[in-house]
C-alpha cells in the first residue's frame, strides 16, 4: 500500500489558498464532525489544547476518512516527542516558537531518517509506516512530511530570512497573539504596530519562496492577509466556535 498523499503540503508548495481550524478538545468525535465541514486542514493543538498520544492518533484516524489534512502542533521541539508524533501518523507539524535557523535545522533533523536526519527507526510499531504495510516506506516517507514553523517572537523576527532559507521548512506561520505579546502589546493583536509588522513579515516570507500562513480568528481580515502573501489561514479554534455558537443560541431566546 501507499502512504496517504499529503494534500496540505502539495497545496502549500503551490501557494494555493487553504483554510483550516485549530482543535483543542482532544476529541475524535469533535474532530470527525469538523472533518465534514470542508476545511482544507485541521490542526490538533497539542501546545495549548488538551492532548495525549492515543487520542491524537484517534483524531488522525477520525479525519483520515475525509478530504481534509490533519496537522499537529507539538508542545515542544523535543526530538523524542517529534518521533512519537510521526510514529502515530502525523505527516505535518506546525511547530511553535521557532526563533533561530539552528532550531529549524534541528526540527528537520528530528523528522528525517539518516542520512538526512536522526529519526529512530521503529516502523513495525508505528501507524506512520502502517505497521510495515506501506510499500517502500523509506522511499515514500520524506516527501509526505511537511514542516511549518511559527514565527512569534522578536528573536524569530530578527532571524526570519535565515529560518525561511532552511531546507525542509515548507511554510512559515505567524502567531499573532504571541507576536503581539513579544512586541509589548499583550492581548492587542489589532494594534497598528502589530498589524504593520505582520504585513511586512508575510511579504518577506512570501518573497523567500516559502508559503506564508497566519492564525486569523476574524474572517473579515482574511483578504488583507491574502493580499500580503498569506496562503494558509487558520480561522480560529473549535473551543471558541462552540462557545460563541452556544452563546448566540441562548441569547436569541434569553438575551
Ligand atoms: C499565536 O497567535 O500566538 C498562535 O500561536 C496562533 O494560535
Ligand atoms: Mg503562539
CSV table of C-alpha atoms and ligand atoms in Angstrom, one decimal:
chain,number,residue,atom,x,y,z
A,1,UNK,CA,0.0,0.0,0.0
A,2,UNK,CA,0.9,3.6,-0.5
A,3,UNK,CA,1.0,6.2,2.3
A,4,UNK,CA,-1.8,8.8,2.0
A,5,UNK,CA,-0.7,11.8,-0.1
A,6,UNK,CA,0.0,15.0,1.9
A,7,UNK,CA,-2.6,17.2,0.3
A,8,UNK,CA,-1.8,20.1,2.6
A,9,UNK,CA,1.9,20.0,1.6
A,10,UNK,CA,1.2,19.9,-2.1
A,11,UNK,CA,-1.1,22.9,-1.9
A,12,UNK,CA,1.3,24.7,0.3
A,13,UNK,CA,4.1,24.3,-2.2
A,14,UNK,CA,1.9,25.7,-4.9
A,15,UNK,CA,0.8,28.6,-2.7
A,16,UNK,CA,-2.8,27.6,-3.1
A,17,UNK,CA,-5.2,29.2,-0.6
A,18,UNK,CA,-6.1,26.8,2.2
A,19,UNK,CA,-8.3,27.3,5.3
A,20,UNK,CA,-8.3,25.4,8.5
A,21,UNK,CA,-9.2,25.4,12.1
A,22,UNK,CA,-7.3,24.7,15.4
A,23,UNK,CA,-8.8,21.9,17.5
A,24,UNK,CA,-8.2,21.9,21.3
A,25,UNK,CA,-10.8,19.5,22.5
A,26,UNK,CA,-8.8,16.3,22.3
A,27,UNK,CA,-12.0,14.6,20.9
A,28,UNK,CA,-12.1,12.2,17.9
A,29,UNK,CA,-15.9,12.8,17.7
A,30,UNK,CA,-15.4,16.6,17.5
A,31,UNK,CA,-12.6,16.2,15.0
A,32,UNK,CA,-14.7,14.0,12.8
A,33,UNK,CA,-17.6,16.5,12.9
A,34,UNK,CA,-15.3,19.2,11.9
A,35,UNK,CA,-13.9,17.0,9.1
A,36,UNK,CA,-17.3,17.1,7.4
A,37,UNK,CA,-17.1,20.9,7.1
A,38,UNK,CA,-15.0,21.4,4.0
A,39,UNK,CA,-11.8,22.8,5.6
A,40,UNK,CA,-8.5,22.0,3.9
A,41,UNK,CA,-6.8,21.3,7.2
A,42,UNK,CA,-7.5,20.7,10.8
A,43,UNK,CA,-4.7,21.4,13.3
A,44,UNK,CA,-4.8,19.4,16.5
A,45,UNK,CA,-3.3,21.8,19.1
A,46,UNK,CA,-1.0,19.9,21.5
A,47,UNK,CA,0.7,23.2,22.5
A,48,UNK,CA,-2.2,24.8,24.4
A,49,UNK,CA,-5.0,22.3,23.9
A,50,UNK,CA,-5.5,19.0,25.9
A,51,UNK,CA,-3.7,16.1,24.4
A,52,UNK,CA,-2.5,12.5,24.9
A,53,UNK,CA,-0.9,10.3,22.2
A,54,UNK,CA,-3.6,7.7,21.9
A,55,UNK,CA,-6.3,10.4,21.5
A,56,UNK,CA,-4.1,12.3,19.0
A,57,UNK,CA,-3.9,9.1,17.0
A,58,UNK,CA,-7.6,8.5,17.2
A,59,UNK,CA,-8.2,12.1,15.9
A,60,UNK,CA,-5.9,11.5,13.0
A,61,UNK,CA,-7.8,8.2,12.3
A,62,UNK,CA,-11.2,10.0,12.5
A,63,UNK,CA,-10.3,12.7,10.0
A,64,UNK,CA,-8.4,10.3,7.6
A,65,UNK,CA,-11.8,9.2,6.2
A,66,UNK,CA,-12.5,12.8,4.9
A,67,UNK,CA,-10.8,15.0,2.3
A,68,UNK,CA,-9.1,17.1,4.9
A,69,UNK,CA,-5.5,17.0,6.3
A,70,UNK,CA,-4.8,16.7,10.0
A,71,UNK,CA,-1.7,18.5,11.3
A,72,UNK,CA,-0.4,18.6,14.9
A,73,UNK,CA,1.2,21.4,16.8
A,74,UNK,CA,3.5,19.9,19.4
A,75,UNK,CA,4.1,21.4,22.8
A,76,UNK,CA,7.9,21.4,22.3
A,77,UNK,CA,10.7,20.8,19.9
A,78,UNK,CA,11.8,17.7,21.7
A,79,UNK,CA,13.0,15.1,19.1
A,80,UNK,CA,11.6,12.3,21.2
A,81,UNK,CA,8.1,13.9,21.0
A,82,UNK,CA,8.5,14.6,17.3
A,83,UNK,CA,9.4,10.9,16.8
A,84,UNK,CA,6.3,9.8,18.7
A,85,UNK,CA,4.1,12.1,16.7
A,86,UNK,CA,5.5,10.9,13.3
A,87,UNK,CA,5.1,7.4,14.6
A,88,UNK,CA,1.3,7.8,15.2
A,89,UNK,CA,1.0,9.0,11.6
A,90,UNK,CA,1.4,12.8,11.8
A,91,UNK,CA,2.6,13.9,8.4
A,92,UNK,CA,2.6,17.7,9.0
A,93,UNK,CA,3.8,19.6,12.0
A,94,UNK,CA,3.3,23.2,12.9
A,95,UNK,CA,6.0,24.0,15.5
A,96,UNK,CA,5.6,26.9,17.8
A,97,UNK,CA,8.3,29.4,18.8
A,98,UNK,CA,11.0,28.7,16.2
A,99,UNK,CA,13.4,31.5,16.9
A,100,UNK,CA,16.6,30.6,15.1
A,101,UNK,CA,17.7,28.8,11.9
A,102,UNK,CA,19.5,26.3,14.2
A,103,UNK,CA,16.2,25.3,15.8
A,104,UNK,CA,14.6,24.9,12.3
A,105,UNK,CA,17.5,22.7,11.3
A,106,UNK,CA,17.1,20.6,14.4
A,107,UNK,CA,13.4,20.0,13.7
A,108,UNK,CA,14.3,18.9,10.1
A,109,UNK,CA,16.9,16.6,11.6
A,110,UNK,CA,14.3,15.1,14.1
A,111,UNK,CA,11.8,14.4,11.3
A,112,UNK,CA,14.0,12.6,8.9
A,113,UNK,CA,15.8,9.3,8.9
A,114,UNK,CA,19.6,9.0,8.4
A,115,UNK,CA,21.5,10.2,6.5
A,116,UNK,CA,19.3,13.3,6.2
A,117,UNK,CA,18.4,13.3,9.9
A,118,UNK,CA,18.5,11.3,13.1
A,119,UNK,CA,14.9,9.9,13.4
A,120,UNK,CA,14.9,6.5,15.1
A,121,UNK,CA,13.5,3.5,13.1
A,122,UNK,CA,10.6,1.6,14.6
A,123,UNK,CA,8.3,1.1,11.6
A,124,UNK,CA,6.7,-2.2,12.8
A,125,UNK,CA,5.3,-0.4,15.8
A,126,UNK,CA,4.1,2.7,14.1
A,127,UNK,CA,0.9,3.8,12.3
A,128,UNK,CA,3.0,6.3,10.4
A,129,UNK,CA,4.5,3.3,8.5
A,130,UNK,CA,1.2,1.5,8.6
A,131,UNK,CA,3.0,-1.1,10.7
A,132,UNK,CA,5.2,-2.1,7.7
A,133,UNK,CA,2.2,-2.4,5.4
A,134,UNK,CA,3.4,0.6,3.4
A,135,UNK,CA,5.4,-0.4,0.3
A,136,UNK,CA,8.9,1.0,0.0
A,137,UNK,CA,8.1,3.1,3.1
A,138,UNK,CA,11.6,4.7,3.3
A,139,UNK,CA,11.3,5.9,-0.3
A,140,UNK,CA,7.9,7.4,0.2
A,141,UNK,CA,8.1,9.0,3.6
A,142,UNK,CA,10.3,12.1,3.2
A,143,UNK,CA,8.2,13.7,0.5
A,144,UNK,CA,5.0,13.1,2.6
A,145,UNK,CA,6.4,15.0,5.6
A,146,UNK,CA,5.7,18.7,6.0
A,147,UNK,CA,7.2,21.2,8.4
A,148,UNK,CA,5.7,24.6,9.2
A,149,UNK,CA,7.5,26.8,11.7
A,150,UNK,CA,5.9,29.5,13.7
A,151,UNK,CA,7.4,33.0,13.9
A,152,UNK,CA,6.0,34.6,17.0
A,153,UNK,CA,8.9,36.2,18.9
A,154,UNK,CA,11.3,39.1,18.4
A,155,UNK,CA,14.2,36.7,18.0
A,156,UNK,CA,12.2,34.8,15.4
A,157,UNK,CA,11.5,38.0,13.5
A,158,UNK,CA,15.2,39.0,13.6
A,159,UNK,CA,16.2,35.6,12.2
A,160,UNK,CA,13.3,35.4,9.7
A,161,UNK,CA,15.4,35.3,6.5
A,162,UNK,CA,17.7,32.6,7.8
A,163,UNK,CA,14.8,30.5,9.1
A,164,UNK,CA,13.0,30.8,5.7
A,165,UNK,CA,16.2,29.6,4.0
A,166,UNK,CA,16.3,26.3,5.9
A,167,UNK,CA,15.8,23.3,3.5
A,168,UNK,CA,12.9,21.2,4.8
A,169,UNK,CA,11.0,24.1,6.1
A,170,UNK,CA,7.9,24.2,3.9
A,171,UNK,CA,5.9,27.0,5.4
A,172,UNK,CA,6.1,29.8,8.0
A,173,UNK,CA,3.1,30.7,10.1
A,174,UNK,CA,2.7,33.8,12.2
A,175,UNK,CA,1.2,33.5,15.7
A,176,UNK,CA,-0.3,37.0,16.2
A,177,UNK,CA,-1.0,36.5,19.9
A,178,UNK,CA,2.5,35.7,20.9
A,179,UNK,CA,4.0,38.1,18.5
A,180,UNK,CA,1.9,41.0,19.9
A,181,UNK,CA,2.9,40.0,23.4
A,182,UNK,CA,6.6,39.9,22.4
A,183,UNK,CA,6.3,43.3,20.9
A,184,UNK,CA,4.9,44.8,24.1
A,185,UNK,CA,1.2,44.6,23.1
A,186,UNK,CA,-0.1,41.6,25.1
A,187,UNK,CA,-3.7,41.0,24.1
A,188,UNK,CA,-3.7,43.7,21.4
A,189,UNK,CA,-3.4,41.7,18.2
A,190,UNK,CA,-5.0,44.5,16.3
A,191,UNK,CA,-2.6,47.2,17.5
A,192,UNK,CA,-1.5,49.1,14.3
A,193,UNK,CA,2.2,48.4,15.0
A,194,UNK,CA,1.5,44.7,15.3
A,195,UNK,CA,-0.6,44.7,12.1
A,196,UNK,CA,2.2,46.6,10.2
A,197,UNK,CA,4.8,44.1,11.4
A,198,UNK,CA,2.6,41.1,10.4
A,199,UNK,CA,2.0,42.5,6.9
A,200,UNK,CA,5.7,43.1,6.3
A,201,UNK,CA,6.6,39.7,7.7
A,202,UNK,CA,4.1,37.9,5.5
A,203,UNK,CA,5.5,39.7,2.5
A,204,UNK,CA,9.1,38.7,3.5
A,205,UNK,CA,8.1,35.1,3.9
A,206,UNK,CA,6.3,35.0,0.5
A,207,UNK,CA,9.3,36.7,-1.1
A,208,UNK,CA,11.6,34.0,0.3
A,209,UNK,CA,9.6,31.4,-1.7
A,210,UNK,CA,8.2,29.7,1.4
A,211,UNK,CA,4.4,29.5,2.0
A,212,UNK,CA,3.1,32.1,4.5
A,213,UNK,CA,0.3,31.4,6.9
A,214,UNK,CA,-1.4,33.1,9.9
A,215,UNK,CA,-3.9,32.5,12.7
A,216,UNK,CA,-6.9,34.6,11.6
A,217,UNK,CA,-9.7,34.3,14.1
A,218,UNK,CA,-11.7,37.1,12.4
A,219,UNK,CA,-12.6,36.1,8.9
A,220,UNK,CA,-13.1,39.7,7.8
A,221,UNK,CA,-9.3,40.1,8.0
A,222,UNK,CA,-8.6,37.1,5.7
A,223,UNK,CA,-8.5,39.2,2.5
A,224,UNK,CA,-5.9,41.6,4.0
A,225,UNK,CA,-3.6,38.7,4.9
A,226,UNK,CA,-4.0,37.1,1.5
A,227,UNK,CA,-3.1,40.4,-0.1
A,228,UNK,CA,0.2,40.4,1.8
A,229,UNK,CA,1.0,36.9,0.7
A,230,UNK,CA,-0.6,34.5,3.2
A,231,UNK,CA,-1.8,31.4,1.5
A,232,UNK,CA,-2.9,29.3,4.5
A,233,UNK,CA,-5.2,30.6,7.2
A,234,UNK,CA,-6.4,29.1,10.5
A,235,UNK,CA,-9.8,30.6,11.0
A,236,UNK,CA,-10.0,30.2,14.8
A,237,UNK,CA,-10.4,27.3,17.2
A,238,UNK,CA,-13.1,24.7,17.9
A,239,UNK,CA,-13.4,25.7,21.5
A,240,UNK,CA,-14.2,29.4,20.7
A,241,UNK,CA,-16.6,28.3,17.9
A,242,UNK,CA,-18.5,26.1,20.3
A,243,UNK,CA,-18.7,28.8,23.0
A,244,UNK,CA,-19.8,31.5,20.5
A,245,UNK,CA,-22.4,29.3,18.9
A,246,UNK,CA,-23.9,28.4,22.3
A,247,UNK,CA,-23.9,32.0,23.4
A,248,UNK,CA,-25.6,33.2,20.3
A,249,UNK,CA,-28.2,30.5,20.5
A,250,UNK,CA,-29.0,31.2,24.2
A,251,UNK,CA,-29.1,35.0,23.5
A,252,UNK,CA,-31.7,34.5,20.8
A,253,UNK,CA,-34.2,33.3,23.4
A,254,UNK,CA,-32.9,34.7,26.6
A,255,UNK,CA,-30.9,37.9,25.8
B,1,LIG,C1,-0.5,32.8,18.3
B,1,LIG,O1,-1.3,33.6,18.0
B,1,LIG,O2,0.5,33.1,19.1
B,1,LIG,C2,-0.5,31.4,17.8
B,1,LIG,O3,0.3,30.6,18.1
B,1,LIG,C3,-1.6,31.1,16.9
B,1,LIG,O4,-2.6,30.5,17.6
B,2,LIG,MG1,1.5,31.2,19.7
